[in-house]
Coordinates of C-alpha atoms in Angstrom, one line a residue:
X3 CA -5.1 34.3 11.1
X4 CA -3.5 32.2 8.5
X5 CA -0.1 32.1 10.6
X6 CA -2.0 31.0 13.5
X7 CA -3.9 28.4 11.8
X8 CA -0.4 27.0 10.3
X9 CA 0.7 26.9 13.5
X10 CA -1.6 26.0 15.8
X11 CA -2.6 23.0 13.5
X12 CA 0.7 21.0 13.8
X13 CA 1.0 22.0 17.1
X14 CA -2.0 20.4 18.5
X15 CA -1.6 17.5 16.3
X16 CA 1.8 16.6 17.4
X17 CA 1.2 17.3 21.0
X18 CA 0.9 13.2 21.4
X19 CA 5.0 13.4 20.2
X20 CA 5.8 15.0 23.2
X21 CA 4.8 11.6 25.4
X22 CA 8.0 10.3 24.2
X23 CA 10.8 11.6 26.3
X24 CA 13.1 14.2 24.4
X25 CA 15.3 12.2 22.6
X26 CA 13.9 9.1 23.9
X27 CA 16.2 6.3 22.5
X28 CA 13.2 3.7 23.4
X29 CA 9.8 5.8 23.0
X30 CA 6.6 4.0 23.9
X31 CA 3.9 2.8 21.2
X32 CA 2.7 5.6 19.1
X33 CA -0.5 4.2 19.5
X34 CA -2.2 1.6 21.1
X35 CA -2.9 -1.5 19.5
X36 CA -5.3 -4.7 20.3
X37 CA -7.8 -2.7 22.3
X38 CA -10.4 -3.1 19.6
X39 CA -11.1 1.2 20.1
X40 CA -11.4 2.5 16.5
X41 CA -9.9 5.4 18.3
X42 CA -12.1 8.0 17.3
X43 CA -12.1 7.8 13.5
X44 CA -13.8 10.3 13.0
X45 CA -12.0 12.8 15.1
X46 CA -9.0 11.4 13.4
X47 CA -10.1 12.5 9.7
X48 CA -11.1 15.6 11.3
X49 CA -8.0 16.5 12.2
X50 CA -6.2 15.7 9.3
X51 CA -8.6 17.0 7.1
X52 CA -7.8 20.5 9.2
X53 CA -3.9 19.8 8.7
X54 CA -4.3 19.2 5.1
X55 CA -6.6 22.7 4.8
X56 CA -4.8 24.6 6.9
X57 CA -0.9 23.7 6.7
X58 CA -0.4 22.0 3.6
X59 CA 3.2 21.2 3.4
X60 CA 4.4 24.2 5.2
X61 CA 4.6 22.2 8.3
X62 CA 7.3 24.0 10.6
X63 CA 11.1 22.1 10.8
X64 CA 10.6 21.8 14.9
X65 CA 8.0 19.5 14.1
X66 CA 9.3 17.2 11.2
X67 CA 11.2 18.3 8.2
X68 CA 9.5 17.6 4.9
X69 CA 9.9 18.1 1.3
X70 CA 8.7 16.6 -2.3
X71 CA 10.3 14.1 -4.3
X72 CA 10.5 14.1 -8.2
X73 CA 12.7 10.2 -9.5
X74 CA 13.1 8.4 -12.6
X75 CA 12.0 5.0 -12.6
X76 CA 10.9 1.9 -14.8
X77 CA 7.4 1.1 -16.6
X78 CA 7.5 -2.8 -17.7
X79 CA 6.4 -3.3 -21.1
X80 CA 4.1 -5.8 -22.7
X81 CA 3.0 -6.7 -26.3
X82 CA -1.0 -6.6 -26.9
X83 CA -1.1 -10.1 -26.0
X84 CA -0.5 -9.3 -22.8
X85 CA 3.0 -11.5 -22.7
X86 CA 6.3 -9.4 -20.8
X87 CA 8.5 -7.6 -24.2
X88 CA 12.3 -8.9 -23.6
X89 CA 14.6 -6.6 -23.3
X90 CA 17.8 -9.0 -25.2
X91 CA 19.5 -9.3 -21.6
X92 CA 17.4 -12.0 -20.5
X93 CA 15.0 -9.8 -18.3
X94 CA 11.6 -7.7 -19.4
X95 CA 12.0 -4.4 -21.4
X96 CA 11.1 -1.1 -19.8
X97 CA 10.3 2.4 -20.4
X98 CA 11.4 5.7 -18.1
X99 CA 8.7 7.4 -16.0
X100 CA 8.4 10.1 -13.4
X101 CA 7.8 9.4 -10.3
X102 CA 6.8 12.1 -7.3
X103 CA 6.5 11.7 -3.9
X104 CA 7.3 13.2 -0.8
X105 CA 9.7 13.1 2.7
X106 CA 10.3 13.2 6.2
X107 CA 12.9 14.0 8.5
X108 CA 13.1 14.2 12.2
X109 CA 13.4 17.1 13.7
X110 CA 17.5 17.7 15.1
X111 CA 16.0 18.0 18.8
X112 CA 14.9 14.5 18.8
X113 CA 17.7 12.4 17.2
X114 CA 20.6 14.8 17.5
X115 CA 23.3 15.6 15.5
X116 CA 25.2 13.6 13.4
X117 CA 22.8 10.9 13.9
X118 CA 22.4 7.7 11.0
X119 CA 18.7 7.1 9.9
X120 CA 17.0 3.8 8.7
X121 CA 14.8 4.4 5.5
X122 CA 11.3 3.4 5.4
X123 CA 9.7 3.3 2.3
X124 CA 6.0 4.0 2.9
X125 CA 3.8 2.8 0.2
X126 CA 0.3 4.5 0.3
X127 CA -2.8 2.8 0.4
X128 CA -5.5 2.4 -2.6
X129 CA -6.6 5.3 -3.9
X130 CA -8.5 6.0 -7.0
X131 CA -8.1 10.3 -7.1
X132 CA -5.0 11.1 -8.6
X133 CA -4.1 14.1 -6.5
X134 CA -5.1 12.2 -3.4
X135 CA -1.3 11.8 -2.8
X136 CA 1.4 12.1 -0.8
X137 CA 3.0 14.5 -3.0
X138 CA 0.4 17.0 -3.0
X139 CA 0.2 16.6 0.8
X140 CA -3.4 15.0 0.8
X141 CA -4.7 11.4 1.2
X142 CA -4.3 11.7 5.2
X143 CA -1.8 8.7 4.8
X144 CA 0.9 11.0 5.0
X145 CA 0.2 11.9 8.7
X146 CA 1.9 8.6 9.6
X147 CA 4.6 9.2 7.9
X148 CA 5.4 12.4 9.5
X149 CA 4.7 11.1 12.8
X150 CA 7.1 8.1 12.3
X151 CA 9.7 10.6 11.9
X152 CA 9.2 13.0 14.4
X153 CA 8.7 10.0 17.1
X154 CA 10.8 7.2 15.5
X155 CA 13.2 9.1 14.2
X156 CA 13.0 8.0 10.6
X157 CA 14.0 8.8 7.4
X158 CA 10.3 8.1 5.7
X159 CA 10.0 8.5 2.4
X160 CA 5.9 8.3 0.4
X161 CA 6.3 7.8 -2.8
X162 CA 3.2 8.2 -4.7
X163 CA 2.0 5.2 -6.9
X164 CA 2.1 5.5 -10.5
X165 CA -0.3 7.0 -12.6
X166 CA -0.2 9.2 -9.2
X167 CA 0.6 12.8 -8.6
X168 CA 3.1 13.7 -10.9
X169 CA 2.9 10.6 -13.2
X170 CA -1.0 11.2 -13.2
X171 CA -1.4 11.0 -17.3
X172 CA -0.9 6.9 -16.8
X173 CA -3.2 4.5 -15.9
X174 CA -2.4 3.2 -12.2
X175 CA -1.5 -0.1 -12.4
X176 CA -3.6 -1.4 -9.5
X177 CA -2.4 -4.8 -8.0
X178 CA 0.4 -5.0 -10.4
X179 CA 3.2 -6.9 -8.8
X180 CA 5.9 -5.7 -11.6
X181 CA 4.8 -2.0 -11.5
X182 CA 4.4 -1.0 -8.1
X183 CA 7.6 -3.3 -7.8
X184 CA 9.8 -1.5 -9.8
X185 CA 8.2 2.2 -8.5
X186 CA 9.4 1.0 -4.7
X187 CA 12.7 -0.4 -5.4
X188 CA 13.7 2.8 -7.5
X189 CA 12.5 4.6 -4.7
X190 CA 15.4 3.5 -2.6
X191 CA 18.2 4.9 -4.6
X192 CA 15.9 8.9 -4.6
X193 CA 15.0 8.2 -0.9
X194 CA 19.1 7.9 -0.3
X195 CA 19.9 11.4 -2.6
X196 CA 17.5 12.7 -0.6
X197 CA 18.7 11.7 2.7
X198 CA 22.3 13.2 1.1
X199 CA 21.2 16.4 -0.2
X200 CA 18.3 17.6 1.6
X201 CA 19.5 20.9 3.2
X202 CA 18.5 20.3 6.5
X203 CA 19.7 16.9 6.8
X204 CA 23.4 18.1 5.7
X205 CA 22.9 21.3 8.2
X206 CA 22.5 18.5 11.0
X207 CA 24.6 16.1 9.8
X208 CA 22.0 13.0 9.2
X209 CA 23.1 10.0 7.4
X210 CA 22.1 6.5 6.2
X211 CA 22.4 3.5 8.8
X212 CA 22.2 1.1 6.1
X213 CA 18.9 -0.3 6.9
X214 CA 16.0 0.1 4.3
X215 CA 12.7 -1.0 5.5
X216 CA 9.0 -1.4 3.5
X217 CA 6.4 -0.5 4.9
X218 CA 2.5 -0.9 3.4
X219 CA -0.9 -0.9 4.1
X220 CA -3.9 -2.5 1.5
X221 CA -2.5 -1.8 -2.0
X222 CA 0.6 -0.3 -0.3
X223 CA 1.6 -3.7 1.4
X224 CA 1.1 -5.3 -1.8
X225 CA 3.2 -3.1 -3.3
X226 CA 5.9 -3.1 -0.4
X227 CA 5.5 -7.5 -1.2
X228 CA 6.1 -6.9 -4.5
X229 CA 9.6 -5.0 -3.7
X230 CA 10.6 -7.0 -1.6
X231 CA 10.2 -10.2 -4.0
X232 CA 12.2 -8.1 -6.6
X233 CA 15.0 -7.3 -4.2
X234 CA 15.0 -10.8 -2.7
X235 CA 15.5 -11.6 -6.8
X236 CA 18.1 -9.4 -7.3
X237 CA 20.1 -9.6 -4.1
X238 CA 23.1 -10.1 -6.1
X239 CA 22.6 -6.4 -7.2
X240 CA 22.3 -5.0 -4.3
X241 CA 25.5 -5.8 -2.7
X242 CA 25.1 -10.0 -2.2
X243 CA 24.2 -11.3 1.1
X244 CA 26.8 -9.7 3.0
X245 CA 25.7 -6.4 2.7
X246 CA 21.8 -6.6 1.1
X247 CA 20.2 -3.2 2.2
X248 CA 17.1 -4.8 3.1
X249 CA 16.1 -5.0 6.8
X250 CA 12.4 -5.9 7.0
X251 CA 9.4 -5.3 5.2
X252 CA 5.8 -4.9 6.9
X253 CA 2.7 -6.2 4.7
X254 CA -0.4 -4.9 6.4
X255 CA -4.0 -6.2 5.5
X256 CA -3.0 -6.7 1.7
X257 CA -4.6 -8.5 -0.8
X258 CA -1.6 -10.8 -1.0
X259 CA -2.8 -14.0 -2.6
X260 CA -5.0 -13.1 -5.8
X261 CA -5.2 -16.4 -7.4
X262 CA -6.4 -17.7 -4.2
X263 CA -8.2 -16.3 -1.8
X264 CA -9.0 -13.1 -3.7
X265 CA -10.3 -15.5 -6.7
X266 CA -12.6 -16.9 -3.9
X267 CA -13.9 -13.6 -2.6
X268 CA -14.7 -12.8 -5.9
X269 CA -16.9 -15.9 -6.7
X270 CA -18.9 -16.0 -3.9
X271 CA -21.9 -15.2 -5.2
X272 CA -23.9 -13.3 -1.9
X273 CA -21.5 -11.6 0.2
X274 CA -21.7 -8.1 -0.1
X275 CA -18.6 -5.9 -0.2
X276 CA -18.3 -2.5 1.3
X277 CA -15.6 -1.2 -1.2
X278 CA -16.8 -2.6 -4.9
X279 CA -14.9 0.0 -6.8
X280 CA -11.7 -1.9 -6.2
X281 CA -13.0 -4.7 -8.9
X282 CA -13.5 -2.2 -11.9
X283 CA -10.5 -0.3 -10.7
X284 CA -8.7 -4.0 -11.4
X285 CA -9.9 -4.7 -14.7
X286 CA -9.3 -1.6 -16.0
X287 CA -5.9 -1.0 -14.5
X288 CA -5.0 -4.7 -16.1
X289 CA -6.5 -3.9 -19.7
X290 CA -3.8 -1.3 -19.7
X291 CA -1.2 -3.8 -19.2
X292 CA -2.5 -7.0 -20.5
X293 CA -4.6 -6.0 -23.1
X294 CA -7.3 -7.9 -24.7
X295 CA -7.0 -10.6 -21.7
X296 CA -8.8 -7.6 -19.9
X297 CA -11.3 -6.0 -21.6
X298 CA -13.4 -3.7 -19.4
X299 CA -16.5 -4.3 -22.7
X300 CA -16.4 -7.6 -22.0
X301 CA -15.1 -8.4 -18.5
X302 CA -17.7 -6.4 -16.9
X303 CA -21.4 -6.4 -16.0
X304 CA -23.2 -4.7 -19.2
X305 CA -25.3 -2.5 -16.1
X306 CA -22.4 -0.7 -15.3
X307 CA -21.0 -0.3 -19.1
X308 CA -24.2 1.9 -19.9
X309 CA -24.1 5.5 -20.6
X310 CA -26.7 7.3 -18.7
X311 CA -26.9 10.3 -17.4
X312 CA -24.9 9.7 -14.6
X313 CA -22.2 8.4 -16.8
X314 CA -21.0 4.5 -16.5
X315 CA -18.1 3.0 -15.0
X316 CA -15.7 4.1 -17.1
X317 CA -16.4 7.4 -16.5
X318 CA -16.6 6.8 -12.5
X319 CA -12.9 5.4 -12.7
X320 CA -10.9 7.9 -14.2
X321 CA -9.4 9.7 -11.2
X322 CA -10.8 12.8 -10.6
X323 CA -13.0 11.0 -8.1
X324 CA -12.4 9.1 -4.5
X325 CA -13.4 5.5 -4.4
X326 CA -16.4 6.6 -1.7
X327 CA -18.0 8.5 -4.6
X328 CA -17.0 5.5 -7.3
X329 CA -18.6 3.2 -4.3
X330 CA -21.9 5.2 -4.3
X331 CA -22.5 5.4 -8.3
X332 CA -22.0 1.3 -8.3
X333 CA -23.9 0.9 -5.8
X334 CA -27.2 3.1 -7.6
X335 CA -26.4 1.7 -10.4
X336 CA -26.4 -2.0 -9.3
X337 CA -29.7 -1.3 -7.1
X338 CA -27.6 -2.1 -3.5
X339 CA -27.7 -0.2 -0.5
X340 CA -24.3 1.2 0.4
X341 CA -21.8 -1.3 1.3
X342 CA -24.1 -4.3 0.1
X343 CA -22.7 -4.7 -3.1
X344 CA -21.8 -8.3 -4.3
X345 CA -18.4 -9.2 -6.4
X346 CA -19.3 -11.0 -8.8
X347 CA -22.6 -8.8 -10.0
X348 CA -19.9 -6.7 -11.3
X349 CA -18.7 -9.0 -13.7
X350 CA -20.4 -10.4 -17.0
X351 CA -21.5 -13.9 -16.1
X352 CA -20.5 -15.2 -19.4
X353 CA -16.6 -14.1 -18.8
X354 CA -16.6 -15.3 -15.2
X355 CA -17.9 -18.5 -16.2
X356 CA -14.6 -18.7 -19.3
X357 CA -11.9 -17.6 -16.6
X358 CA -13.0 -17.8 -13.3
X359 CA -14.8 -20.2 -12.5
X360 CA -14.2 -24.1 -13.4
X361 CA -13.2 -26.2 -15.6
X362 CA -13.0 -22.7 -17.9
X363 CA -10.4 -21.4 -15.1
X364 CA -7.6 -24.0 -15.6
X365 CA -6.7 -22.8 -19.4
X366 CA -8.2 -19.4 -19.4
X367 CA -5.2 -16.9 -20.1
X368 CA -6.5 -14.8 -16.8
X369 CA -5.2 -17.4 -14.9
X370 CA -1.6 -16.8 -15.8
X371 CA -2.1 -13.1 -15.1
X372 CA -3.6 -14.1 -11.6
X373 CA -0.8 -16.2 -11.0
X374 CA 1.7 -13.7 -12.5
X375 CA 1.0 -11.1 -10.2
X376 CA 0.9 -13.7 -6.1
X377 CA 3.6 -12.4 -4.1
X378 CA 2.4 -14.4 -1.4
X379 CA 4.0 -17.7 -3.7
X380 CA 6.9 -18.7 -5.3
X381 CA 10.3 -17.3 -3.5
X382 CA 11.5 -17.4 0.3
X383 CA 11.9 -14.4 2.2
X384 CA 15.7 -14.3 3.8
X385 CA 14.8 -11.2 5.5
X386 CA 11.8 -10.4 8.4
X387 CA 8.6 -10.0 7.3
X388 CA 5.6 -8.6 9.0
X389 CA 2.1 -9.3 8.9
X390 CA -1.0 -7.0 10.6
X391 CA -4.4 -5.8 10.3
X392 CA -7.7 -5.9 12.3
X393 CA -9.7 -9.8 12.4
X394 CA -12.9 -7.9 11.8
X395 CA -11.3 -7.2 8.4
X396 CA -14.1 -7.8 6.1
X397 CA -12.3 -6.2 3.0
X398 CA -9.4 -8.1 3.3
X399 CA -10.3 -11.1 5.4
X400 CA -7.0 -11.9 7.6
X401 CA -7.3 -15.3 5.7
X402 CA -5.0 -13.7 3.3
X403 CA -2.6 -13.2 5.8
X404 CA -2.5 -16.7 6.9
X405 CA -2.4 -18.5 3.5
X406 CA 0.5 -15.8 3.4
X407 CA 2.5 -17.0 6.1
X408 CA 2.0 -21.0 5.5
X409 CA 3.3 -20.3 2.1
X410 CA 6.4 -18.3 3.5
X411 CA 6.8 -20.8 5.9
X412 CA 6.8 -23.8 3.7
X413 CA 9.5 -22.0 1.4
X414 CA 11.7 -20.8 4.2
X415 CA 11.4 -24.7 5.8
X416 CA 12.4 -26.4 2.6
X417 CA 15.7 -24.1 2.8
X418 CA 16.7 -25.6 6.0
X419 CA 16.0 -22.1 7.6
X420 CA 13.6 -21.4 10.3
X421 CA 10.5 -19.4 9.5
X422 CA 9.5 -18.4 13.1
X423 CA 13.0 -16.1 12.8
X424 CA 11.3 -13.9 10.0
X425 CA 7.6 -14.3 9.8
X426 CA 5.2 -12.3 12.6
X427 CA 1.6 -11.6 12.9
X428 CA 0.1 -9.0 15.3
X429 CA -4.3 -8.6 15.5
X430 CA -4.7 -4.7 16.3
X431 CA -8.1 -5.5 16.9
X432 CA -9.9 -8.6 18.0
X433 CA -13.1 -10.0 15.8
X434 CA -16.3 -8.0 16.5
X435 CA -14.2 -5.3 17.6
X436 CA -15.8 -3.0 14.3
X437 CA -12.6 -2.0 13.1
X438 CA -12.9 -2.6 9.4
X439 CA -10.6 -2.9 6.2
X440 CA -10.3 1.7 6.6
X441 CA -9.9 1.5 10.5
X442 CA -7.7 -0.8 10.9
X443 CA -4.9 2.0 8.9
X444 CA -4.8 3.4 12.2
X445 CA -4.3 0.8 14.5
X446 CA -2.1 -1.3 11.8
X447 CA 0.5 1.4 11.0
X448 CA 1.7 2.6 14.1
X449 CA 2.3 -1.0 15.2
X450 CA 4.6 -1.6 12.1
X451 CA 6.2 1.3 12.3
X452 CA 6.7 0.5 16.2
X453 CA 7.7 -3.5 15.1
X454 CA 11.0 -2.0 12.8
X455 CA 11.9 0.3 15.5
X456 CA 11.7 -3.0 18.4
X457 CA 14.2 -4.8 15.4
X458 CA 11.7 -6.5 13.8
X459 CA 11.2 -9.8 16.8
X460 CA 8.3 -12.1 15.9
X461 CA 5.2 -11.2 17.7
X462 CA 3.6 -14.3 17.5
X463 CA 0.9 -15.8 14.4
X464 CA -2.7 -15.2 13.5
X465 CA -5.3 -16.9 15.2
X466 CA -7.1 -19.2 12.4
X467 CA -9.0 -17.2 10.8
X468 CA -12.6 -16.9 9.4
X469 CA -12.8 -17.1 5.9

């Protein structure tokens, strides 16, 4: 029975695959896109939920080759004051950590032998369980990484976040720009060994095209932002202009502008939010960088400090839980109905009033930190950058997006280049639609992935945008 469940699982999962013509050098959309359909969510998490049960990583090589990935990369330092240590070359000191993760291959009868891959570095969404990873083959995010290379063609490579999967004894640094920066672009360097030793890749003869692309949705298109920045920094590094390795990088519904519109969401003080946990998760990922800047005893709402005996937020936010669970506790605890919870009841009134809100905003030290970690502001892409998501996004209004691209397009303009050659917006779902901030993965994904494989041409802007 086992055997047959391995089997049949992948099987039926991948049947869709088989639209695309064997070898198809041109496949159709993986999905469609802009229909406003939520496309049978729940279906969806059904199935995967049966994949993840079932098949685990044993999924068979005619479907998609896949395998773990264990790299060394770089944890930036800070004193307790919260400022960057140097590291006496002029840039920030860092310590080694382990990273995990995990790949995908095509399988040989859809790209052939010999053929040259792009890499895509996927970047998983927020998660708040540890072992809700890519590594361990659960989160359900790795689905569309498989099926990017099994349709696409791809190289795909998930690394997991730190303080993820194998690195799980850190704190994850949520929404740090330097962190998750420095985990995706030392994923490159494992992604190419991997392409170069993996057993079946030699047996078929599969190789680098040269192209790496970043790929992201919610914290992962933060994260993707992030890398891209660094690399945009360090292009010098990676081979100068001539021969800079990076082809594209696709930002979907990402909290991109934290000092700005994020700020704003966070002030408002009666709009409920269907995802609190993501504040706490904030202030207690940043306390572990920052230090006393951030301290969870005084940052947050005394309610949710309390030990009772459902525990206090702390507690909630250690990892061995999902955010849906986190979500719940907040919400008991903060007397809400589910997905009624307001921002700013989470915080202490006294500390949002010293760094928040003005005049206290303009010298408090959280401002630097806000403005620290924008990778909407501050550089100018030279390479194509993609923006998506759903308008009925309530989690992460498509505001973001916008203030995203004026800013891009302002820096790109005052270079003398032309930011309608790199910047591109596509709505996968129209407003009223009901596909939310955890919908729109499905809808927002495959047209990425479907936007590198078309070359990356602009697909147009976002419609303004309610904020």
């Amino acid at each position: 029975m086992n055997v047959i469940r391995r089997c049949l699982a992948p099987a039926v999962l991948f049947a869709a695959l088989a639209l695309a013509p064997l070898r198809a050098q041109d496949p159709p959309t993986l999905l469609p896109t802009g229909s406003g359909d939520p496309l049978w969510w729940d279906t969806f998490i059904s199935c995967v939920d049966a994949l993840e049960r079932f098949t685990g990583p044993r999924l068979p090589e005619w479907v998609v080759r896949t395998a773990p990935l264990s790299y060394r990369s770089r944890r930036p330092l800070y004193d307790r004051e919260g400022h960057p240590l140097p590291d006496g070359a002029g840039g920030q000191a860092t310590e080694p950590c382990h990273q995990s993760g995990r790949y995908f291959l095509p399988p040989a009868w859809r790209v052939g032998r010999g053929a040259a891959l792009p890499l895509v570095i996927y970047n998983h969404a927020t998660t708040l369980a540890k072992d809700q990873v890519p590594s361990t083959f659960q989160g359900h995010e790795w689905i569309f990484g498989a099926a990017a290379a099994a349709y696409y063609g791809f190289a795909v490579v998930m690394p997991d976040q730190p303080g993820m999967g194998g690195d799980a004894v850190a704190t994850h640094p949520y929404l740090h720009a330097r962190s998750l920066g420095h985990a995706v672009v030392d994923a490159i360097g494992a992604a190419r060994d991997a392409l170069a030793t993996d057993p079946y890749a030699r047996t078929h003869g599969y190789a680098w095209d040269g192209r790496v692309f970043l790929i992201g949705y919610s914290e992962g298109g933060f994260a993707s932002l992030a890398a891209a920045k660094e690399l945009e920094a360090r292009k010098a590094e990676f081979g100068g202009e001539a021969d800079f390795l990076l082809a594209g990088t696709a930002c979907l519904a990402a909290p991109v502008d934290l000092p700005g519109a994020v700020r704003r969401m966070v002030l408002e003080p009666s709009r409920p939010f269907s995802h609190p946990f993501f504040l706490p998760y904030l202030v207690i990922a940043w306390h572990e960088v920052y230090g006393p800047v951030m301290d969870p005893l005084e940052v947050l709402a005394p309610r949710l400090l309390e030990s009772r005996t459902d525990g206090n937020i702390l507690q909630w936010m250690d990892g061995t839980r999902g955010g849906d669970a986190a979500d719940m506790r907040i919400a008991q605890r903060m007397g809400a109905a589910p997905c009624q919870v307001v921002l700013r009841t989470l915080l202490s009134p006294a500390w949002v009033a010293r760094n928040l809100e003005e005049p206290g905003y303009a010298t408090s030290p959280f401002r630097a930190v806000l403005e620290e970690n924008d990778v909407s502001g501050g550089w100018a892409p030279t390479r194509p950058l993609f923006f998506g998501q759903s308008l009925d996004d309530q989690e992460v209004p498509p505001a973001i997006a916008q203030r995203a691209l004026d800013r891009f397009s302002e820096a790109i303009r005052a270079e003398g280049r032309d930011p309608d050659r790199l910047l591109s917006f596509k709505a996968v779902a129209a407003e009223g639609s009901g596909v939310d901030h955890v919908k729109g993965t499905i809808l927002a994904l495959p047209a990425a992935f479907d936007w590198i494989h078309r070359g990356g041409p602009p697909v147009g802007r976002p419609p303004t945008a309610r904020r």
